[in-house]
Amino acid sequence: MYPVLHTIRRPMLAGWFSHLAHHKLCLLLCRTYTSRNILKLRERGLWADRFPDSNTNKLLEELTRRPQTMYSGFDPTADSLHVGNLLVLMALLHCQRAGHNVIALIGGATAQVGDPSGKSSERPLLDTDVVIDNADKISKNIYQIFDNHQQFFWDRGNDQQLPPLRIENNLHWYRRLNVVDFLRVAGRNLRMGDMLSRTSVKSRLNSAEGLSFTEFSYQALQAYDWLYLYDKYNCTIQIGGNDQMGNIYSGHQLIYRVNNASVTGFTIPLITNEIGDKFGKSAGNPVWLDSSKTSPFDLYQFFVRLKDSEVEKYLLLFTFLPIKDIKSIMEKHWSKPESRHAQLKLAEKVTLLVHGEEGLESAHRTTEALFGNQPEALAKMSTNEIEVVFKSAPSTSLLLEPGTSVLTMALKAGCFADERDARRIIEAGGFYINLARVNNPDLILIPGAHILSNGLTVARVGKKNYYLIKWLM
């Protein structure tokens, strides 16, 4: 069993950037309430659908009378969650803020089967050890986000405590369950006609790839997961992506047939890019939540670069700001769209939630260095931050010898093909060292000016050709 959330003492906010004024920080840390009636989250666009929709009055009574238990599943098919998964976590966090009990289910078993939903071909078979390692890393993703939420977005001066997060792994019960017992429960109570009618099943059955029995069984496994959590924790609500409705419906059927009980499924909208492709691993463009795969700066910039037409929707989905505050943010944004006020506000909130205070500070430092035209800001960045930001730039290790000139460094680092081109471009003003233009090729390098305190130099030719030099001293 995984441990529940622990209370973390909020650290002092030292070294905060001047453009984050104190009153803005207070607003950032101030708790805003979520109604116990989570149906109201539809106002934020968080719910795409619900099943069954005929039990609204009963569901509303249960939600407002006492805390309910709800879960979402995350298959560890990679070693990190991504932005698409973050929206599911936002739904769980809203439910936790409303006083309900939330469970994050890691699919240590189902990841080895593979969900066919939205897939045109079968997933590669993952080694068991890889799945177990992925499950551990994804659990850390989830704990970190819930910890950051509690630390930065929940006012602990209020008497109301957040219900603890529970993380389960379905590998724990499938290891103890034999196939005959599974078929006696799930197999007898799920109907082939319904299972074959799922969109994910029909599309694959009609394709050249076809559908394996392993993939076909996935919906039965997800249904059994919900039955297990219902029996153990009285979990009556499942939350998943909009492409999970068929699997959720199977769980609803199984629980009804086994326990004669009605449960509810909520789906959230799928996050897509501007051409409608889903953000996810299979789409080939994931924005990861693990800082070692997508840096805090890159996550920050992902939201800063959002189109004006999308930013209000994302503020509603990915922040806890009251709707009236979001309307005010958008009014200020539209008065001067080029300032990207709404995108910056969104990027700060999400980066703080995912990576905490240290991650947000790192994103700000890097943003200042790259876009603030302030060479001194580059010196404030750590070695790791510089290497992450310039990971695609050619990197060279050079021995710093007395009298090393700009020209010598540039040629040894491969910035130019030959000395003639180097002199011409440098003298024309097309060469930069640590973001500052240098037009004298014979200038001797000066530590502190041309070599950062961390022993690095960032060279640039033209507008976007970067080179990273690591000095051996």
Coordinates of C-alpha atoms in Angstrom, one line a residue:
M1 CA 0.0 0.0 0.0
Y2 CA 1.3 3.4 -0.9
P3 CA 1.4 6.1 1.9
V4 CA -1.1 8.9 1.9
L5 CA -0.3 12.5 1.5
H6 CA 1.7 14.1 4.2
T7 CA 1.6 17.7 5.3
I8 CA 4.5 19.7 4.1
R9 CA 5.7 22.9 5.7
R10 CA 5.6 25.7 3.2
P11 CA 9.2 27.0 2.6
M12 CA 10.1 30.6 2.7
L13 CA 9.7 32.2 -0.7
A14 CA 13.2 33.5 -1.0
G15 CA 14.7 35.0 -4.2
W16 CA 11.3 35.5 -5.8
F17 CA 11.4 37.6 -8.9
S18 CA 10.5 41.3 -8.7
H19 CA 7.8 41.1 -11.3
L20 CA 5.8 38.7 -9.0
A21 CA 4.6 41.3 -6.5
H22 CA 3.6 40.3 -3.0
H23 CA -0.1 40.8 -3.5
K24 CA 0.0 38.6 -6.6
L25 CA 1.7 35.8 -4.5
C26 CA -1.0 36.1 -1.9
L27 CA -3.6 35.6 -4.5
L28 CA -1.7 32.7 -5.9
L29 CA -1.6 30.9 -2.5
C30 CA -5.2 31.8 -1.5
R31 CA -7.6 28.8 -1.4
T32 CA -10.7 29.0 -3.5
Y33 CA -13.5 26.5 -2.7
T34 CA -14.9 23.8 -4.9
S35 CA -18.6 23.1 -4.3
R36 CA -19.3 19.6 -2.9
N37 CA -21.6 19.3 -5.9
I38 CA -19.0 18.5 -8.5
L39 CA -21.6 18.6 -11.2
K40 CA -20.9 22.4 -11.2
L41 CA -17.5 21.7 -12.7
R42 CA -19.3 21.6 -16.0
E43 CA -19.3 25.4 -15.8
R44 CA -15.5 25.2 -16.2
G45 CA -15.8 22.8 -19.2
L46 CA -14.2 20.0 -17.1
W47 CA -17.0 17.4 -17.8
A48 CA -17.4 16.3 -21.4
D49 CA -20.0 13.6 -20.6
R50 CA -21.6 11.6 -17.8
F51 CA -23.2 8.2 -17.6
P52 CA -25.9 7.5 -16.7
D53 CA -27.5 11.0 -17.1
S54 CA -30.8 9.8 -15.7
N55 CA -29.8 9.8 -12.1
T56 CA -29.0 13.5 -11.6
N57 CA -31.2 14.0 -8.6
K58 CA -29.9 10.9 -6.8
L59 CA -26.3 11.8 -7.6
L60 CA -26.8 15.4 -6.4
E61 CA -28.3 14.2 -3.2
E62 CA -25.4 11.8 -2.6
L63 CA -22.7 14.4 -3.4
T64 CA -24.1 17.0 -1.1
R65 CA -25.1 14.6 1.8
R66 CA -21.7 13.0 2.4
P67 CA -18.3 12.6 0.8
Q68 CA -18.2 10.2 -2.1
T69 CA -15.2 8.1 -3.3
M70 CA -14.0 8.5 -6.9
Y71 CA -11.1 7.2 -8.9
S72 CA -9.1 7.7 -12.1
G73 CA -6.8 5.2 -13.7
F74 CA -3.3 5.8 -15.2
D75 CA -1.6 3.0 -17.1
P76 CA 2.2 3.1 -16.7
T77 CA 3.0 2.7 -20.4
A78 CA 5.7 5.4 -20.0
D79 CA 7.9 6.6 -17.2
S80 CA 6.0 9.9 -16.8
L81 CA 2.5 11.3 -17.1
H82 CA 1.9 14.1 -19.7
V83 CA -0.3 17.2 -20.0
G84 CA -3.3 15.2 -21.1
N85 CA -3.1 13.2 -17.9
L86 CA -2.8 16.5 -15.9
L87 CA -6.4 17.3 -16.8
V88 CA -7.6 14.1 -15.2
L89 CA -5.5 15.0 -12.1
M90 CA -7.2 18.4 -12.1
A91 CA -10.6 16.7 -11.9
L92 CA -9.4 14.6 -9.0
L93 CA -8.0 17.7 -7.2
H94 CA -11.3 19.6 -7.6
C95 CA -13.1 16.5 -6.1
Q96 CA -10.6 16.5 -3.2
R97 CA -11.1 20.2 -2.6
A98 CA -14.8 19.5 -2.5
G99 CA -14.2 17.1 0.4
H100 CA -14.5 13.8 -1.5
N101 CA -12.2 10.9 -1.3
V102 CA -10.0 10.3 -4.3
I103 CA -8.1 7.3 -5.6
A104 CA -5.4 7.3 -8.3
L105 CA -5.2 3.8 -9.7
I106 CA -1.9 2.8 -11.4
G107 CA -2.5 0.1 -14.0
G108 CA 0.5 -2.1 -13.3
A109 CA -1.5 -5.0 -14.7
T110 CA -3.6 -3.3 -17.4
A111 CA -0.5 -1.6 -18.9
Q112 CA 0.7 -5.1 -19.8
V113 CA -2.5 -5.7 -21.7
G114 CA -2.9 -2.4 -23.6
D115 CA -6.0 -0.3 -24.0
P116 CA -7.1 -0.3 -27.7
S117 CA -9.1 3.0 -27.2
G118 CA -7.9 5.5 -29.8
K119 CA -5.2 3.2 -31.2
S120 CA -5.0 1.9 -34.7
S121 CA -2.6 -0.9 -33.8
E122 CA -1.7 -3.0 -30.8
R123 CA 0.7 -1.5 -28.2
P124 CA 4.2 -3.0 -28.0
L125 CA 4.4 -5.6 -25.2
L126 CA 6.2 -4.1 -22.2
D127 CA 8.5 -6.0 -20.0
T128 CA 7.1 -6.5 -16.5
D129 CA 10.2 -4.8 -14.8
V130 CA 9.7 -1.8 -17.1
V131 CA 6.1 -1.5 -16.1
I132 CA 6.9 -1.7 -12.4
D133 CA 9.6 1.0 -12.8
N134 CA 7.2 3.2 -14.7
A135 CA 4.5 2.7 -12.1
D136 CA 6.8 3.9 -9.4
K137 CA 7.8 7.1 -11.4
I138 CA 4.2 7.9 -12.2
S139 CA 3.2 7.5 -8.6
K140 CA 5.9 10.1 -7.8
N141 CA 4.4 12.4 -10.5
I142 CA 1.0 12.2 -8.8
Y143 CA 2.3 12.6 -5.3
Q144 CA 4.3 15.7 -6.3
I145 CA 1.3 17.4 -7.9
F146 CA -1.0 16.7 -4.9
D147 CA 1.8 17.9 -2.5
N148 CA 2.3 21.1 -4.5
H149 CA -1.5 21.6 -4.6
Q150 CA -1.7 21.3 -0.8
Q151 CA 1.3 23.5 -0.3
F152 CA 0.6 26.3 -2.7
F153 CA -3.1 26.2 -3.5
W154 CA -4.8 25.3 -0.3
D155 CA -5.1 27.6 2.7
R156 CA -4.2 25.4 5.7
G157 CA -5.3 28.2 8.0
N158 CA -8.9 27.0 7.2
D159 CA -10.3 24.3 9.5
Q160 CA -11.3 22.1 6.6
Q161 CA -8.7 19.5 5.8
L162 CA -8.1 17.9 2.5
P163 CA -9.1 14.2 2.4
P164 CA -5.9 12.1 1.9
L165 CA -5.0 10.9 -1.6
R166 CA -4.9 7.1 -2.0
I167 CA -2.8 5.5 -4.7
E168 CA -3.5 1.8 -5.6
N169 CA -1.9 -0.5 -8.2
N170 CA -4.2 -3.1 -9.8
L171 CA -1.2 -5.4 -10.1
H172 CA -1.7 -6.0 -6.4
W173 CA -5.0 -7.8 -6.8
Y174 CA -4.5 -9.4 -10.2
R175 CA -1.4 -11.2 -8.8
R176 CA -3.8 -12.9 -6.3
L177 CA -6.6 -13.5 -8.7
N178 CA -6.7 -16.6 -10.9
V179 CA -8.2 -16.6 -14.4
V180 CA -11.1 -18.9 -13.4
D181 CA -12.2 -16.6 -10.6
F182 CA -12.0 -13.6 -12.9
L183 CA -14.1 -15.2 -15.5
R184 CA -16.7 -16.3 -12.9
V185 CA -17.2 -12.7 -11.9
A186 CA -16.4 -10.5 -14.9
G187 CA -17.0 -13.0 -17.7
R188 CA -20.4 -14.1 -16.5
N189 CA -21.7 -10.5 -16.0
L190 CA -20.5 -8.8 -19.1
R191 CA -22.3 -9.2 -22.4
M192 CA -20.5 -9.8 -25.7
G193 CA -23.0 -7.7 -27.7
D194 CA -22.2 -4.7 -25.5
M195 CA -18.5 -5.3 -25.6
L196 CA -18.4 -5.7 -29.4
S197 CA -20.4 -2.5 -29.8
R198 CA -17.6 -0.3 -28.3
T199 CA -16.3 2.2 -30.9
S200 CA -12.7 1.2 -30.0
V201 CA -13.5 -2.4 -30.7
K202 CA -15.5 -2.0 -33.9
S203 CA -13.0 0.3 -35.5
R204 CA -10.2 -2.2 -34.9
L205 CA -12.2 -5.3 -35.9
N206 CA -12.8 -3.6 -39.3
S207 CA -9.2 -2.7 -39.8
A208 CA -6.4 -4.6 -41.5
E209 CA -4.6 -4.8 -38.1
G210 CA -7.5 -6.5 -36.4
L211 CA -7.9 -6.8 -32.6
S212 CA -6.2 -9.4 -30.4
F213 CA -8.1 -11.1 -27.6
T214 CA -5.7 -9.5 -25.2
E215 CA -6.8 -6.0 -26.2
F216 CA -10.4 -7.0 -26.3
S217 CA -10.2 -8.2 -22.7
Y218 CA -9.0 -4.7 -21.6
Q219 CA -12.5 -3.4 -21.0
A220 CA -13.3 -6.4 -18.7
L221 CA -10.2 -5.7 -16.7
Q222 CA -11.0 -2.0 -16.3
A223 CA -14.5 -3.0 -15.3
Y224 CA -13.2 -5.4 -12.7
D225 CA -10.9 -2.7 -11.3
W226 CA -13.9 -0.5 -10.6
L227 CA -15.8 -3.4 -9.0
Y228 CA -12.8 -4.1 -6.7
L229 CA -12.6 -0.4 -5.7
Y230 CA -16.4 -0.3 -5.2
D231 CA -16.3 -3.4 -2.9
K232 CA -13.3 -2.2 -0.9
Y233 CA -13.8 1.6 -0.7
N234 CA -17.4 2.1 -1.9
C235 CA -16.0 3.9 -4.9
T236 CA -19.1 5.1 -6.8
I237 CA -17.6 7.4 -9.4
Q238 CA -15.0 6.9 -12.1
I239 CA -13.4 9.8 -14.0
G240 CA -11.6 9.3 -17.3
G241 CA -10.8 10.8 -20.7
N242 CA -13.6 11.2 -23.2
D243 CA -12.2 8.1 -25.1
Q244 CA -12.9 6.0 -22.0
M245 CA -16.7 6.1 -21.9
G246 CA -17.0 2.5 -23.3
N247 CA -14.7 1.1 -20.7
I248 CA -16.5 3.1 -18.0
Y249 CA -19.8 1.8 -19.1
S250 CA -18.5 -1.8 -18.8
G251 CA -17.7 -1.1 -15.2
H252 CA -21.1 0.4 -14.6
Q253 CA -22.7 -2.8 -16.0
L254 CA -20.5 -5.1 -14.0
I255 CA -21.2 -3.4 -10.7
Y256 CA -24.9 -3.3 -11.4
R257 CA -25.1 -7.0 -12.2
V258 CA -22.9 -8.1 -9.3
N259 CA -24.1 -5.7 -6.6
N260 CA -27.4 -4.4 -8.0
A261 CA -25.9 -0.9 -7.5
S262 CA -25.8 2.1 -9.7
V263 CA -22.5 4.0 -10.1
T264 CA -21.6 7.1 -12.2
G265 CA -18.9 7.8 -14.8
F266 CA -17.6 11.2 -15.7
T267 CA -15.4 11.9 -18.8
I268 CA -13.2 15.0 -19.4
P269 CA -12.5 16.6 -22.7
L270 CA -9.4 15.4 -24.6
I271 CA -6.7 18.0 -24.9
T272 CA -5.7 18.6 -28.5
N273 CA -3.4 20.9 -30.4
E274 CA -4.5 23.5 -33.0
I275 CA -5.0 20.8 -35.7
G276 CA -7.0 18.5 -33.5
D277 CA -4.4 15.9 -32.6
K278 CA -4.5 14.6 -29.0
F279 CA -1.7 15.5 -26.7
G280 CA -0.2 12.2 -25.7
K281 CA 2.5 9.6 -26.1
S282 CA 1.1 8.1 -29.3
A283 CA 0.7 11.5 -30.9
G284 CA 4.4 11.9 -30.8
N285 CA 4.2 15.4 -29.1
P286 CA 3.9 14.8 -25.4
V287 CA 4.6 17.5 -22.9
W288 CA 5.7 15.4 -19.9
L289 CA 5.2 16.2 -16.2
D290 CA 8.5 14.8 -15.2
S291 CA 11.1 17.6 -15.1
S292 CA 13.8 15.2 -16.5
K293 CA 11.8 14.7 -19.7
T294 CA 10.2 18.2 -20.1
S295 CA 11.9 21.0 -18.2
P296 CA 9.9 23.5 -16.1
F297 CA 10.9 26.1 -18.7
D298 CA 9.5 24.0 -21.5
L299 CA 6.3 23.3 -19.6
Y300 CA 6.0 27.0 -18.9
Q301 CA 6.6 28.0 -22.5
F302 CA 4.0 25.4 -23.7
F303 CA 1.3 27.4 -22.0
V304 CA 2.8 30.9 -22.7
R305 CA 2.7 30.0 -26.5
L306 CA -1.0 29.1 -26.4
K307 CA -3.2 31.0 -28.9
D308 CA -5.3 33.8 -27.5
S309 CA -8.4 31.9 -28.7
E310 CA -7.5 29.0 -26.4
V311 CA -6.2 30.6 -23.2
E312 CA -9.5 31.2 -21.5
K313 CA -10.5 27.6 -21.9
Y314 CA -7.2 26.4 -20.5
L315 CA -7.4 28.8 -17.5
L316 CA -10.8 27.2 -16.7
L317 CA -9.4 23.7 -17.1
F318 CA -6.0 24.0 -15.6
T319 CA -6.3 26.4 -12.7
F320 CA -8.4 26.7 -9.5
L321 CA -9.2 30.4 -10.1
P322 CA -12.8 31.4 -9.7
I323 CA -14.6 31.9 -13.0
K324 CA -15.1 35.6 -12.2
D325 CA -11.4 36.1 -11.7
I326 CA -10.7 34.4 -15.0
K327 CA -13.1 36.8 -16.7
S328 CA -11.1 39.7 -15.2
I329 CA -7.9 38.2 -16.4
M330 CA -9.2 38.0 -19.9
E331 CA -10.5 41.5 -19.8
K332 CA -7.0 42.7 -18.9
H333 CA -5.6 40.4 -21.6
W334 CA -7.7 41.7 -24.4
S335 CA -6.8 45.3 -23.5
K336 CA -3.3 44.5 -24.6
P337 CA -3.1 41.0 -26.1
E338 CA 0.6 41.4 -27.1
S339 CA 1.6 41.3 -23.4
R340 CA 0.2 37.7 -23.1
H341 CA -1.1 38.5 -19.7
A342 CA -3.5 35.5 -19.6
Q343 CA -0.9 33.0 -20.9
L344 CA 1.6 34.1 -18.4
K345 CA -0.9 33.8 -15.5
L346 CA -1.8 30.3 -16.8
A347 CA 1.8 29.2 -17.2
E348 CA 2.7 30.3 -13.6
K349 CA -0.2 28.4 -12.1
V350 CA 0.5 25.2 -14.0
T351 CA 4.2 25.3 -13.5
L352 CA 3.8 25.9 -9.8
L353 CA 1.3 23.0 -9.5
V354 CA 3.5 20.5 -11.4
H355 CA 7.0 21.6 -10.4
G356 CA 6.6 23.6 -7.3
E357 CA 8.2 26.9 -6.3
E358 CA 11.7 25.8 -7.4
G359 CA 10.5 24.8 -10.8
L360 CA 8.6 28.1 -11.3
E361 CA 11.7 30.1 -10.3
S362 CA 13.8 28.0 -12.8
A363 CA 11.3 28.7 -15.6
H364 CA 11.4 32.4 -14.8
R365 CA 15.2 32.5 -14.7
T366 CA 15.4 30.8 -18.0
T367 CA 12.7 33.0 -19.6
E368 CA 14.5 36.1 -18.4
A369 CA 17.8 34.9 -19.8
L370 CA 16.5 33.9 -23.2
F371 CA 13.9 36.5 -23.9
G372 CA 14.7 39.4 -21.6
N373 CA 17.9 40.4 -23.4
Q374 CA 19.7 40.4 -20.1
P375 CA 23.1 38.6 -20.3
E376 CA 23.4 38.8 -16.5
A377 CA 20.3 36.6 -16.2
L378 CA 22.2 33.7 -17.9
A379 CA 24.7 33.7 -15.0
K380 CA 21.8 33.1 -12.5
M381 CA 20.9 29.8 -14.3
S382 CA 22.3 26.6 -12.9
T383 CA 24.5 24.3 -15.0
N384 CA 21.6 21.8 -15.4
E385 CA 19.2 24.5 -16.5
I386 CA 21.6 25.7 -19.2
E387 CA 22.3 22.2 -20.4
V388 CA 18.5 21.4 -20.5
V389 CA 17.6 24.6 -22.4
F390 CA 20.4 24.1 -24.9
K391 CA 20.2 20.3 -25.1
S392 CA 19.9 20.4 -28.9
A393 CA 22.9 22.7 -29.2
P394 CA 26.3 21.2 -30.2
S395 CA 28.4 20.9 -27.0
T396 CA 32.2 21.1 -26.8
S397 CA 34.7 20.8 -23.9
L398 CA 37.7 23.1 -24.2
L399 CA 40.8 23.6 -22.1
L400 CA 41.0 27.3 -21.1
E401 CA 44.5 28.4 -21.9
P402 CA 46.0 31.9 -21.2
G403 CA 45.3 34.3 -24.0
T404 CA 42.4 32.4 -25.6
S405 CA 40.6 34.7 -28.0
V406 CA 37.0 34.8 -29.2
L407 CA 38.1 33.6 -32.6
T408 CA 40.0 30.7 -31.2
M409 CA 37.1 29.6 -29.1
A410 CA 34.6 30.0 -31.9
L411 CA 36.7 27.9 -34.3
K412 CA 37.4 25.1 -31.7
A413 CA 33.7 25.0 -30.8
G414 CA 32.8 24.5 -34.4
C415 CA 30.8 27.7 -34.7
F416 CA 32.3 28.5 -38.1
A417 CA 33.7 26.5 -41.0
D418 CA 36.9 28.5 -41.3
E419 CA 38.7 31.6 -40.0
R420 CA 37.7 33.8 -42.9
D421 CA 33.9 33.2 -42.3
A422 CA 34.5 33.6 -38.6
R423 CA 36.1 37.0 -38.8
R424 CA 33.6 38.3 -41.3
I425 CA 30.5 37.3 -39.3
I426 CA 32.0 38.3 -35.9
E427 CA 33.1 41.7 -37.2
A428 CA 29.6 42.2 -38.8
G429 CA 27.9 41.8 -35.4
G430 CA 26.5 38.3 -36.0
F431 CA 28.2 36.6 -33.0
Y432 CA 27.1 36.5 -29.4
I433 CA 28.7 35.3 -26.2
N434 CA 26.3 34.7 -23.3
L435 CA 23.7 36.7 -25.2
A436 CA 25.9 39.8 -25.5
R437 CA 27.1 40.8 -29.0
V438 CA 30.9 40.5 -29.5
N439 CA 32.4 42.0 -32.7
N440 CA 36.1 41.8 -32.0
P441 CA 37.4 38.3 -33.0
D442 CA 40.8 39.0 -31.3
L443 CA 39.3 39.9 -27.9
I444 CA 40.8 37.8 -25.1
L445 CA 38.2 35.8 -23.1
I446 CA 37.6 37.2 -19.6
P447 CA 36.2 34.9 -16.9
G448 CA 33.0 36.3 -15.5
A449 CA 32.2 38.2 -18.7
H450 CA 32.7 35.5 -21.4
I451 CA 32.8 32.5 -19.1
L452 CA 30.0 32.1 -16.6
S453 CA 30.7 31.2 -12.9
N454 CA 29.6 27.6 -13.6
G455 CA 32.3 27.2 -16.2
L456 CA 30.1 27.4 -19.3
T457 CA 29.9 29.7 -22.3
V458 CA 26.8 30.0 -24.5
A459 CA 27.8 31.1 -28.0
R460 CA 25.3 32.1 -30.7
V461 CA 25.8 32.7 -34.4
G462 CA 23.0 34.7 -36.0
K463 CA 19.6 34.5 -34.5
K464 CA 19.2 30.9 -33.4
N465 CA 22.4 28.8 -33.9
Y466 CA 23.6 28.1 -30.3
Y467 CA 26.8 26.3 -29.2
L468 CA 27.6 25.3 -25.6
I469 CA 31.2 25.4 -24.4
K470 CA 32.3 23.6 -21.2
W471 CA 35.6 24.9 -20.0
L472 CA 38.2 22.6 -18.4
M473 CA 40.2 24.7 -16.0

